Amino acid sequence: MTVLTVPMADAGPADVTRRTRVLRRLRRNPLAVVSFVVLALVAVLALLSPWIAPYSVDQTDFARTFAPPGTPGHVLGTDDLGRDVLSRIMLGARASLQVGILAVATSLVIGVPLGLAAGYFRAWDAVISRFTDLLLAFPFLIMAVGLAAIRGASLGNAAVAIGIAQIPGVIRVVRSDTLRLKSLDFVAAAVVDGASDLWVLAKHILPNATSVILVQATVAIPAAILGEAVLSFLGLGIQPPAPSLGTMLATAQQFAARAPWAAVLPGVVIMGLALAFNVFGDALRDALDPKGDRR
């Protein structure tokens, strides 16, 4: 996914005007506004969930197992152990966002410098490209199983496995945009003026590649959330009794006929989060496209 950007070597009035224009485009896009509101609401609920959740995630009530949604005191019902589904979904969403952010941060910290180096230094391109191919040769689940076997299944290890799996995509996107920016006149002028390679990368290439990186992050986060749900569903991610949307699905599948809401509700939350991130990412890509000024 490539986003065109306008050259901007230093922050100034033009940079402020550009940010204002991007925000105005986002506000005019109803889907962008709705997706942002959904993400903001989920983020706030997830952040405050340890304090605002109606019940403790481990609090059981064996007299009210499989209570349907709408039961007094349990808005979304209870599971097989009588635990409140709403409370567990709130804490599970928190864990999913944590894994998504940690995984994307890991992929960006490693992938962005390598992508810049691959696109700017021809001698490094072949080496980094082979490293990218090597990462792609390891299936995501195999890597997750290996980490779980070595270090144990946990939230942190799930984030690391997902982050490593996303590094090749970041490298390729950043490399492609670096190659485009490297050929532009303002970069050539900086080189002729005597700027060092690190200065050109830090002050000219990276600031203009920020738009691509932001869009890549918004696309990578929902993929990481889905990856965490898959790992937890398979028992390779967050371990019980800690709540996770994936573990909730794994537990509820054996009771799907008796209490379908226990599986449907976590699935809806996962789908809603992934959809909101993808929609907002598409809107952000369009808002950052300078060609929109001429439409």
Short mmCIF file of C-alpha atoms in Angstrom, two decimals:
data_model
loop_
_atom_site.label_atom_id
_atom_site.label_comp_id
_atom_site.label_asym_id
_atom_site.label_seq_id
_atom_site.Cartn_x
_atom_site.Cartn_y
_atom_site.Cartn_z
CA MET A 1 0.00 0.00 0.00
CA THR A 2 1.64 3.26 -1.11
CA VAL A 3 0.73 6.77 -0.10
CA LEU A 4 1.99 9.78 -2.06
CA THR A 5 3.37 12.59 0.05
CA VAL A 6 4.52 16.10 -0.55
CA PRO A 7 8.14 17.03 0.19
CA MET A 8 8.61 18.70 3.55
CA ALA A 9 12.09 18.94 4.91
CA ASP A 10 11.27 21.01 7.99
CA ALA A 11 8.17 21.70 10.01
CA GLY A 12 6.64 25.09 9.28
CA PRO A 13 3.45 26.90 8.28
CA ALA A 14 3.03 24.64 5.24
CA ASP A 15 3.32 21.59 7.46
CA VAL A 16 0.65 22.95 9.82
CA THR A 17 -1.60 23.73 6.86
CA ARG A 18 -1.18 20.20 5.58
CA ARG A 19 -2.15 18.70 8.92
CA THR A 20 -5.20 20.97 9.04
CA ARG A 21 -6.18 19.83 5.56
CA VAL A 22 -5.83 16.17 6.51
CA LEU A 23 -8.00 16.64 9.60
CA ARG A 24 -10.62 18.47 7.53
CA ARG A 25 -10.77 15.62 5.03
CA LEU A 26 -11.18 13.09 7.83
CA ARG A 27 -14.01 15.10 9.41
CA ARG A 28 -15.81 15.23 6.07
CA ASN A 29 -15.65 11.43 5.70
CA PRO A 30 -18.59 9.88 7.63
CA LEU A 31 -16.96 6.43 7.70
CA ALA A 32 -13.76 7.91 9.09
CA VAL A 33 -15.67 9.70 11.84
CA VAL A 34 -17.70 6.62 12.78
CA SER A 35 -14.66 4.33 12.80
CA PHE A 36 -12.67 6.82 14.86
CA VAL A 37 -15.49 7.14 17.40
CA VAL A 38 -15.73 3.34 17.67
CA LEU A 39 -11.98 2.99 18.17
CA ALA A 40 -11.86 5.82 20.69
CA LEU A 41 -14.76 4.34 22.65
CA VAL A 42 -13.23 0.86 22.70
CA ALA A 43 -9.83 2.28 23.67
CA VAL A 44 -11.31 4.24 26.59
CA LEU A 45 -13.34 1.27 27.81
CA ALA A 46 -10.34 -1.04 27.49
CA LEU A 47 -8.05 1.40 29.29
CA LEU A 48 -10.47 1.87 32.18
CA SER A 49 -11.79 -1.70 32.23
CA PRO A 50 -9.95 -2.78 35.41
CA TRP A 51 -11.85 -0.08 37.29
CA ILE A 52 -15.21 0.15 35.48
CA ALA A 53 -15.88 -3.52 34.70
CA PRO A 54 -19.04 -4.62 36.57
CA TYR A 55 -17.38 -7.73 38.02
CA SER A 56 -13.97 -9.23 38.52
CA VAL A 57 -13.04 -11.40 35.53
CA ASP A 58 -12.60 -14.42 37.81
CA GLN A 59 -15.75 -13.92 39.87
CA THR A 60 -17.98 -16.97 39.42
CA ASP A 61 -21.63 -17.59 40.18
CA PHE A 62 -22.43 -21.27 39.67
CA ALA A 63 -26.10 -20.59 40.35
CA ARG A 64 -26.31 -18.40 37.23
CA THR A 65 -24.29 -20.21 34.59
CA PHE A 66 -25.24 -19.56 30.96
CA ALA A 67 -27.47 -16.63 31.92
CA PRO A 68 -28.72 -15.07 28.65
CA PRO A 69 -28.04 -11.44 27.68
CA GLY A 70 -30.38 -9.05 29.46
CA THR A 71 -30.28 -10.93 32.75
CA PRO A 72 -30.47 -8.45 35.65
CA GLY A 73 -26.93 -7.74 36.78
CA HIS A 74 -25.43 -9.35 33.66
CA VAL A 75 -26.12 -7.22 30.57
CA LEU A 76 -24.40 -9.64 28.18
CA GLY A 77 -25.07 -12.80 30.17
CA THR A 78 -22.66 -15.24 31.78
CA ASP A 79 -20.46 -18.11 30.63
CA ASP A 80 -20.15 -21.73 31.71
CA LEU A 81 -18.67 -20.75 35.09
CA GLY A 82 -21.12 -17.94 35.74
CA ARG A 83 -18.55 -15.24 34.94
CA ASP A 84 -19.85 -11.95 33.56
CA VAL A 85 -19.38 -11.85 29.78
CA LEU A 86 -19.31 -8.03 29.57
CA SER A 87 -16.48 -7.77 32.10
CA ARG A 88 -14.44 -10.43 30.32
CA ILE A 89 -15.01 -8.81 26.92
CA MET A 90 -13.82 -5.45 28.26
CA LEU A 91 -10.64 -6.98 29.69
CA GLY A 92 -10.23 -9.14 26.59
CA ALA A 93 -10.42 -6.09 24.32
CA ARG A 94 -7.76 -4.46 26.49
CA ALA A 95 -5.47 -7.45 25.97
CA SER A 96 -6.13 -7.46 22.22
CA LEU A 97 -5.24 -3.77 21.90
CA GLN A 98 -2.11 -4.31 23.99
CA VAL A 99 -0.95 -7.12 21.72
CA GLY A 100 -1.82 -5.12 18.60
CA ILE A 101 0.11 -2.04 19.71
CA LEU A 102 3.11 -4.00 20.99
CA ALA A 103 3.28 -6.13 17.83
CA VAL A 104 3.08 -3.14 15.49
CA ALA A 105 5.62 -1.20 17.57
CA THR A 106 7.99 -4.16 17.32
CA SER A 107 7.58 -4.40 13.56
CA LEU A 108 8.06 -0.64 13.08
CA VAL A 109 11.14 -0.39 15.30
CA ILE A 110 12.86 -3.11 13.29
CA GLY A 111 11.21 -2.74 9.88
CA VAL A 112 11.41 1.03 9.34
CA PRO A 113 15.23 1.36 9.68
CA LEU A 114 15.76 -1.72 7.52
CA GLY A 115 13.32 -0.43 4.91
CA LEU A 116 15.07 2.96 4.81
CA ALA A 117 18.47 1.29 4.47
CA ALA A 118 17.26 -1.08 1.74
CA GLY A 119 15.75 1.74 -0.30
CA TYR A 120 18.60 4.22 0.12
CA PHE A 121 21.76 2.09 0.11
CA ARG A 122 22.02 -0.14 -2.94
CA ALA A 123 24.70 -2.32 -1.32
CA TRP A 124 22.37 -3.15 1.59
CA ASP A 125 19.31 -3.78 -0.54
CA ALA A 126 20.21 -7.34 -1.52
CA VAL A 127 21.14 -8.35 2.04
CA ILE A 128 17.97 -6.89 3.59
CA SER A 129 15.83 -8.36 0.82
CA ARG A 130 17.22 -11.82 1.58
CA PHE A 131 16.53 -11.25 5.27
CA THR A 132 12.96 -10.35 4.37
CA ASP A 133 12.60 -13.52 2.31
CA LEU A 134 13.98 -15.52 5.25
CA LEU A 135 11.32 -14.12 7.59
CA LEU A 136 8.63 -14.85 5.03
CA ALA A 137 9.82 -18.45 4.81
CA PHE A 138 8.77 -19.07 8.44
CA PRO A 139 4.99 -19.48 8.75
CA PHE A 140 3.45 -17.32 11.44
CA LEU A 141 2.05 -20.25 13.45
CA ILE A 142 5.34 -22.15 13.36
CA MET A 143 7.11 -19.11 14.78
CA ALA A 144 4.47 -18.72 17.47
CA VAL A 145 4.70 -22.40 18.41
CA GLY A 146 8.48 -22.13 18.64
CA LEU A 147 8.33 -19.10 20.91
CA ALA A 148 5.67 -20.73 23.07
CA ALA A 149 7.82 -23.87 23.39
CA ILE A 150 10.94 -21.89 24.31
CA ARG A 151 9.57 -19.06 26.44
CA GLY A 152 6.02 -20.18 27.23
CA ALA A 153 2.69 -18.90 25.99
CA SER A 154 1.97 -15.34 27.14
CA LEU A 155 0.78 -11.94 25.94
CA GLY A 156 4.33 -10.70 25.43
CA ASN A 157 5.43 -13.72 23.42
CA ALA A 158 2.31 -13.51 21.26
CA ALA A 159 3.10 -9.85 20.54
CA VAL A 160 6.69 -10.71 19.64
CA ALA A 161 5.63 -13.52 17.28
CA ILE A 162 3.05 -11.32 15.55
CA GLY A 163 5.48 -8.40 15.36
CA ILE A 164 8.19 -10.51 13.73
CA ALA A 165 5.65 -11.81 11.21
CA GLN A 166 4.77 -8.21 10.25
CA ILE A 167 8.35 -7.00 9.76
CA PRO A 168 8.60 -8.04 6.06
CA GLY A 169 5.52 -6.02 5.15
CA VAL A 170 6.91 -2.91 6.87
CA ILE A 171 10.31 -3.31 5.18
CA ARG A 172 8.77 -3.61 1.73
CA VAL A 173 6.44 -0.64 2.13
CA VAL A 174 9.13 1.66 3.55
CA ARG A 175 11.69 0.50 0.98
CA SER A 176 9.31 1.25 -1.88
CA ASP A 177 8.57 4.76 -0.64
CA THR A 178 12.26 5.42 0.06
CA LEU A 179 13.12 4.53 -3.52
CA ARG A 180 10.46 6.99 -4.73
CA LEU A 181 11.60 9.79 -2.41
CA LYS A 182 15.27 9.20 -3.21
CA SER A 183 14.63 10.10 -6.86
CA LEU A 184 12.98 13.45 -6.08
CA ASP A 185 14.76 16.78 -6.58
CA PHE A 186 14.77 17.95 -2.97
CA VAL A 187 16.75 14.86 -1.92
CA ALA A 188 19.23 15.30 -4.78
CA ALA A 189 19.63 18.96 -3.78
CA ALA A 190 20.40 17.99 -0.20
CA VAL A 191 23.05 15.50 -1.38
CA VAL A 192 24.64 18.09 -3.69
CA ASP A 193 24.64 20.55 -0.80
CA GLY A 194 26.87 18.15 1.12
CA ALA A 195 24.36 16.55 3.50
CA SER A 196 25.39 13.18 4.89
CA ASP A 197 23.39 10.04 4.20
CA LEU A 198 22.10 9.87 7.79
CA TRP A 199 21.04 13.52 7.62
CA VAL A 200 19.15 12.94 4.36
CA LEU A 201 17.42 9.89 5.82
CA ALA A 202 16.52 11.57 9.10
CA LYS A 203 15.53 15.02 7.82
CA HIS A 204 14.19 14.35 4.32
CA ILE A 205 13.30 10.71 3.68
CA LEU A 206 11.80 9.65 7.02
CA PRO A 207 9.53 12.72 7.54
CA ASN A 208 8.06 12.26 4.08
CA ALA A 209 7.62 8.52 4.61
CA THR A 210 5.66 9.07 7.83
CA SER A 211 2.33 9.00 5.99
CA VAL A 212 3.09 5.56 4.57
CA ILE A 213 4.20 4.30 7.96
CA LEU A 214 1.03 5.58 9.68
CA VAL A 215 -1.22 3.91 7.15
CA GLN A 216 0.77 0.68 7.38
CA ALA A 217 0.36 0.75 11.16
CA THR A 218 -3.42 1.17 10.95
CA VAL A 219 -3.55 -1.83 8.62
CA ALA A 220 -1.18 -3.92 10.74
CA ILE A 221 -2.99 -3.43 14.07
CA PRO A 222 -6.20 -5.28 13.04
CA ALA A 223 -4.06 -8.07 11.59
CA ALA A 224 -2.27 -8.29 14.94
CA ILE A 225 -5.58 -8.37 16.82
CA LEU A 226 -6.78 -11.24 14.63
CA GLY A 227 -3.43 -12.97 15.09
CA GLU A 228 -3.72 -12.70 18.87
CA ALA A 229 -7.23 -14.14 18.75
CA VAL A 230 -5.98 -17.08 16.67
CA LEU A 231 -3.04 -17.76 19.00
CA SER A 232 -5.21 -17.54 22.12
CA PHE A 233 -7.83 -19.77 20.49
CA LEU A 234 -5.11 -22.38 19.90
CA GLY A 235 -3.71 -21.99 23.41
CA LEU A 236 -0.50 -20.25 22.27
CA GLY A 237 -1.37 -16.73 23.40
CA ILE A 238 -2.81 -15.30 26.61
CA GLN A 239 -3.39 -18.07 29.10
CA PRO A 240 -6.46 -18.56 31.34
CA PRO A 241 -7.65 -17.30 33.71
CA ALA A 242 -6.53 -14.02 32.08
CA PRO A 243 -9.33 -12.90 29.75
CA SER A 244 -8.82 -12.88 26.00
CA LEU A 245 -11.28 -12.70 23.15
CA GLY A 246 -9.59 -15.70 21.57
CA THR A 247 -9.75 -17.85 24.71
CA MET A 248 -13.39 -16.85 25.19
CA LEU A 249 -14.13 -18.20 21.71
CA ALA A 250 -12.18 -21.39 22.38
CA THR A 251 -14.08 -22.02 25.61
CA ALA A 252 -17.48 -21.12 24.19
CA GLN A 253 -17.25 -23.38 21.13
CA GLN A 254 -18.07 -26.48 23.17
CA PHE A 255 -21.21 -24.77 24.51
CA ALA A 256 -22.25 -23.09 21.24
CA ALA A 257 -25.60 -24.88 21.05
CA ARG A 258 -26.53 -24.08 24.63
CA ALA A 259 -25.14 -20.53 24.93
CA PRO A 260 -24.38 -19.11 21.47
CA TRP A 261 -23.99 -15.57 22.82
CA ALA A 262 -20.83 -16.62 24.68
CA ALA A 263 -19.16 -17.18 21.29
CA VAL A 264 -20.98 -14.63 19.15
CA LEU A 265 -20.29 -11.59 21.34
CA PRO A 266 -16.45 -11.93 21.46
CA GLY A 267 -16.48 -12.66 17.73
CA VAL A 268 -18.49 -9.50 17.06
CA VAL A 269 -16.02 -7.44 19.09
CA ILE A 270 -13.04 -8.87 17.17
CA MET A 271 -14.78 -8.23 13.85
CA GLY A 272 -15.81 -4.70 14.88
CA LEU A 273 -12.28 -3.77 15.98
CA ALA A 274 -10.68 -5.10 12.80
CA LEU A 275 -13.29 -3.41 10.59
CA ALA A 276 -12.96 -0.06 12.38
CA PHE A 277 -9.16 -0.06 12.05
CA ASN A 278 -9.31 -1.00 8.36
CA VAL A 279 -11.94 1.63 7.54
CA PHE A 280 -10.03 4.33 9.40
CA GLY A 281 -6.80 3.25 7.70
CA ASP A 282 -8.40 3.60 4.26
CA ALA A 283 -9.79 7.02 5.20
CA LEU A 284 -6.40 8.12 6.52
CA ARG A 285 -4.71 6.99 3.31
CA ASP A 286 -7.15 9.05 1.23
CA ALA A 287 -6.80 12.08 3.50
CA LEU A 288 -2.99 11.99 3.25
CA ASP A 289 -3.05 11.75 -0.55
CA PRO A 290 -2.05 15.18 -1.93
CA LYS A 291 -3.87 14.42 -5.19
CA GLY A 292 -7.09 14.94 -3.24
CA ASP A 293 -6.47 18.68 -3.46
CA ARG A 294 -7.08 18.56 -7.18
CA ARG A 295 -10.29 16.52 -7.04
#
